[in-house]
Amino acid sequence: MSTTEHQSDPHVEPHAADVAHDGHADGEFAHKPDSYYVKIALILAVITALETSTYWIDFGAFFLPTLLILMAIKFVMVASLFMHLKFDSKIFSWMFYSGLLLAIGVYVAFLATFRFFAPT
Amino acid sequence: MAVHTPVTDGHDDHGHGAAHATSTGLSNNKMAMWLFLGSECLLFGGLISTYMLYRGRHPADLGPDQIYDIPFTSVSSFILLMSSLTMVLAVSAASMKDDRRTNLWLTITALLGATFVGGQVYEFTSFYREGLGFTSSLFSSSFYTLTGFHGVHVTVGIIMLMALVGINKRGRIPGQKAEVVELVGLYWHFVDVVWIIIFTLVYLIPS
Amino acid sequence: MAIIERPSTPAVVGAGAGAPAVVTPSQAYGVLRRPVAATGWRSWVFTVDHKKLGIMYGVVSLFFFLVGGFEALLIRLQLAGPEGTVLSAGLYNEMFTMHATTMVFLFVMPMAAAFANYLVPLQIGARDVAFPRINAFGFWCFLAGAIFINTSWFLGGAADGGWFMYQPNANALFSPSHGIDFWGLGLQITGIASLTGAVNLIVTILNMRAPGMSLMKMPIFTWMILVIQFLLLFAMPVITVALFLLMFQREFGATFFDVSAGADPLLWQHLFWIFGHPEVYIIVLPGFGIVSEVLPVFARKPLFGYRFVVFSGAAIGFVGWGVWAHHMFASGLGPVSVAVFSVATMLIAIPTGVKIVNWTMTLWGGKIWFSTAMLFAIGLIVEFTIGGLSGVTHAVAPSDTQQTDTYYIVAHFHYTIFGGAVLGLFAGFYYWWPKIFGKRLSESLGKWNFWLMIIGMNLTFGPMHIIGLQGQPRRMMNWTEARAGEGFFNLGFWNRVASVGSLILAVGVAFFIVNIWVTHRPSSKTPKSELDPWDARSLEWITQNPPKEHNFDSIPTVHALDEFFHRKYEVDHDTGEVTKVASAEEILAAEEAKADHHIHLPSPSYWPIILAFSLPVMGYGVIFNRFLIVAGALGVLLAMFGWALEPSVADDSDYDPPAEGGSNKELATIG
């Protein structure tokens, strides 16, 4: 529901909103041209194609690490560039990644107790 | 951001509303959204772990390696990924107060999302036809639960996008329009990055 | 979706009365008028005021404290003699399950939310929380979920699988009633309250502090609440996953925990305790925060090592994520896992010990005022330490294997939860009562309240150490004379002592209720409290008792930790001598003299309660009739759109007199 709580004065000039913000004001920050986002999307598309190619091409021992690294790259690219974490306050990154890292830590430990990672 | 006078407002007879500073200088709404997304990581983490634990527990002929249609899922994953592009273009247009393009990109994003959900429905139906019901095996239960939760998240996102377009057309978005679009965008991108993980861990890595 | 009326003085409800509604086109749409009542039940049901919501949280959770206590008394009555017949075996199972569920989810957590809601904005110098409507929504979700869970008593029986609901015992095969379905769905609903509350309070604390209040000048209670909200934020989704799996298993035929289908029932245990152990700290940290406020005030000394208390609280919160499997030492985890979690568990005793030392050092050399609040705070230090020490014996895995599922565990967690959380909450009641209700509770009744509770709790839970080590299992509906043993270690004797203790404890709690009645009954002679009855130290005391609706006439600027103390007293840094330079009245008058002209409070709303009470409809739908799910979902959808379209603060022109330059009095009471 948080999307629906607004700073609710429609009369305020939108630019006034940024006066109060520090260096990385949100909303108006980092006006990247559309072409910038298209380029990122192209890179993401290429990575996805690479990922999918593992279905047809045998990568041998590199298979698993390749996939995991590509996945992480895609994740970080979308989070940093499309979700603007790179341009935004570090507090947001900190909040999101603490949740993510906690999830990874806890659930990896959880799977480890089931010997999920033990060689079969 | 409903409280109107946390800090500076008292001596400010005109330009109240969005202009007053928070202690960190950051928007309450955005901070709330990021906290919520941080929390969602633990939700999807639990569902993914459950799937990982159970993905190998199925009858020999109805496991992930037999049933997944990787080319098909690759296409729908690609569509969802591209919806992130259109979403960010909508946010960009909204920050430049271009209502027409904002609505256009939001609509396209919703359509791409709907295509993805449609693909998921198709996938579920074909799996079901092949005999993989929700209760067939531990693999199937955990698979449908995980991807179903994700699908519901996408569907909620589509509803938010369409509502946003509808309200925007009538000029009724209260507060700062650009920020509302951005918040919906954050949610949408999050759903997309979750799928990036699911696509790799669930589909591409064989059990 | 609201036509905003002009909240004139006196507030008028409905159209036609007073001036015609002036609405700006951007906001005048929809079907429901915005609620404006400033008095009567509407002013409570549709309120978004954090203080009213805090009081409602408190009243409801106090009620459930009595319900949970009643359930506990029935259990102790059953066990008072050999082969008790007060409860049937099935009812006994329901009773201990619901006792724990009620106390954890419907008393301690919401009571902590009551304190947090009421006090955090006051302690940081804010006029409300960041998202007032979400705050209201959280309260109504809690109430809706609490009612939903408890209706199971009348609809086929309550949950009977223990509050941890271990699988596969909680599967439909072994628990055919709907009790566990009610339990799971109800906790999902109260979980929404916790999650939204967590987001709301974190944003409030980080973003709405008064000017000058850096994080390290924040009152310690607010700090602990911040830590707790992060724990809730990350722990609630884990139990959400577990509860969904449980629901899919019981309602839709999935086999997530069914051993015969090849499943690992330990999956449930892991998910439950990944949530459950942070939950333990969610329960106990509010009490820690409260006593960290109470001890310095009544010892007339600053909190010893404020930074250490803050960081140890954060450390407890962090390490609390790495110890969950110590609840599962007996489940066959394997030696490596057991060793790792055993060491992590011992580690967490360190920050906890730091806190105990800091509290003790705060008392050292202080001019101690043994008020009731102070007694409860000291009680917490003593009783919680006992519980902490028995906790260390569980951290040693071999010894824990012996203790698992015996009354020794019951003794341990009651010393930590009752001795830690509940005594802390009672210290908070007595300390903040004059702030919230404008009157002090009776100190003499309070002393009775305290001593009876302390004697009662030690008589109840102390003997459980003995009967536990003697081998009496938890959750057994009776014990027999033949196997009770001889002499000092006779189970029968100690069970009787525990049962008598529980009655004394109940009388102690009754004294609290009597105290409230004596203080607030219509013929009460209790005078209005002084402005600063305890010579307190933090920001919430620079307001009226009870605070005005907008809390502060002007937002105070903060210069120091313990801001209020430093405004009242001057400390000579060489001699350490403290001289009083201003009274509380003078400080408040100075603040009120520079009152803000333009105070704009969030407007009440129908949507939070409509949205919250649509959820149990869906819950009943899952259990009884799938059409109800659709009905509830429609309610949810409607309320969400209504909410999204309704501005959270009425526009300037919707006030009477209009906001521009107007006096703030009318603006403040928009109800």
CSV table of N, CA, C and O in Angstrom, one decimal, chain B residues 55 57-67 127 129-133 136-137 139-140:
chain,number,residue,atom,x,y,z
B,55,ARG,N,13.2,-30.2,-5.7
B,55,ARG,CA,13.1,-30.3,-7.1
B,55,ARG,C,13.4,-31.7,-7.6
B,55,ARG,O,13.0,-32.1,-8.7
B,57,ARG,N,12.5,-34.5,-6.2
B,57,ARG,CA,11.6,-35.5,-5.6
B,57,ARG,C,10.3,-35.6,-6.5
B,57,ARG,O,9.4,-34.9,-6.2
B,58,HIS,N,10.4,-36.5,-7.4
B,58,HIS,CA,9.3,-36.7,-8.4
B,58,HIS,C,9.5,-38.0,-9.0
B,58,HIS,O,10.5,-38.7,-9.0
B,59,PRO,N,8.4,-38.5,-9.6
B,59,PRO,CA,8.5,-39.8,-10.4
B,59,PRO,C,9.5,-39.6,-11.6
B,59,PRO,O,9.6,-38.5,-12.1
B,60,ALA,N,10.1,-40.6,-12.0
B,60,ALA,CA,11.2,-40.5,-12.9
B,60,ALA,C,10.8,-39.8,-14.2
B,60,ALA,O,11.6,-39.1,-14.8
B,61,ASP,N,9.6,-39.9,-14.7
B,61,ASP,CA,9.2,-39.4,-16.0
B,61,ASP,C,8.6,-38.0,-15.9
B,61,ASP,O,8.3,-37.4,-16.9
B,62,LEU,N,8.4,-37.5,-14.7
B,62,LEU,CA,7.8,-36.1,-14.6
B,62,LEU,C,8.6,-35.2,-13.7
B,62,LEU,O,8.2,-34.7,-12.8
B,63,GLY,N,9.9,-35.0,-14.1
B,63,GLY,CA,10.8,-34.1,-13.4
B,63,GLY,C,11.0,-32.9,-14.2
B,63,GLY,O,10.6,-32.8,-15.3
B,64,PRO,N,11.8,-31.9,-13.6
B,64,PRO,CA,12.1,-30.7,-14.3
B,64,PRO,C,12.8,-30.9,-15.6
B,64,PRO,O,12.5,-30.3,-16.6
B,65,ASP,N,13.7,-31.9,-15.7
B,65,ASP,CA,14.5,-32.1,-16.9
B,65,ASP,C,13.6,-32.6,-18.0
B,65,ASP,O,13.9,-32.4,-19.2
B,66,GLN,N,12.5,-33.3,-17.6
B,66,GLN,CA,11.7,-33.9,-18.7
B,66,GLN,C,10.7,-32.8,-19.2
B,66,GLN,O,10.3,-32.8,-20.3
B,67,ILE,N,10.2,-32.0,-18.3
B,67,ILE,CA,9.0,-31.2,-18.6
B,67,ILE,C,9.2,-29.8,-19.0
B,67,ILE,O,8.4,-29.3,-19.8
B,127,PHE,N,1.8,-28.3,-18.9
B,127,PHE,CA,2.3,-29.2,-17.8
B,127,PHE,C,1.2,-30.1,-17.3
B,127,PHE,O,1.4,-31.3,-17.1
B,129,ARG,N,-1.5,-31.0,-18.7
B,129,ARG,CA,-1.9,-32.0,-19.7
B,129,ARG,C,-0.9,-33.1,-19.7
B,129,ARG,O,-1.3,-34.3,-19.9
B,130,GLU,N,0.3,-32.8,-19.4
B,130,GLU,CA,1.3,-33.9,-19.4
B,130,GLU,C,1.2,-34.7,-18.1
B,130,GLU,O,2.0,-35.6,-17.9
B,131,GLY,N,0.4,-34.3,-17.2
B,131,GLY,CA,0.2,-35.1,-16.0
B,131,GLY,C,0.8,-34.5,-14.7
B,131,GLY,O,0.8,-35.1,-13.7
B,132,LEU,N,1.3,-33.2,-14.8
B,132,LEU,CA,1.9,-32.6,-13.7
B,132,LEU,C,0.9,-31.7,-13.0
B,132,LEU,O,0.8,-30.5,-13.2
B,133,GLY,N,0.1,-32.3,-12.0
B,133,GLY,CA,-0.8,-31.5,-11.3
B,133,GLY,C,-0.1,-30.9,-10.1
B,133,GLY,O,1.1,-31.2,-9.8
B,136,SER,N,0.9,-33.6,-7.7
B,136,SER,CA,1.5,-34.8,-8.2
B,136,SER,C,2.7,-35.2,-7.5
B,136,SER,O,2.9,-36.4,-7.2
B,137,SER,N,3.6,-34.3,-7.2
B,137,SER,CA,4.8,-34.7,-6.5
B,137,SER,C,5.3,-33.5,-5.7
B,137,SER,O,4.8,-32.3,-5.8
B,139,PHE,N,8.1,-32.0,-6.2
B,139,PHE,CA,8.6,-31.1,-7.2
B,139,PHE,C,7.5,-30.2,-7.7
B,139,PHE,O,7.6,-29.0,-7.8
B,140,SER,N,6.4,-30.8,-8.1
B,140,SER,CA,5.3,-30.1,-8.8
B,140,SER,C,4.7,-29.0,-7.8
B,140,SER,O,4.5,-27.9,-8.1
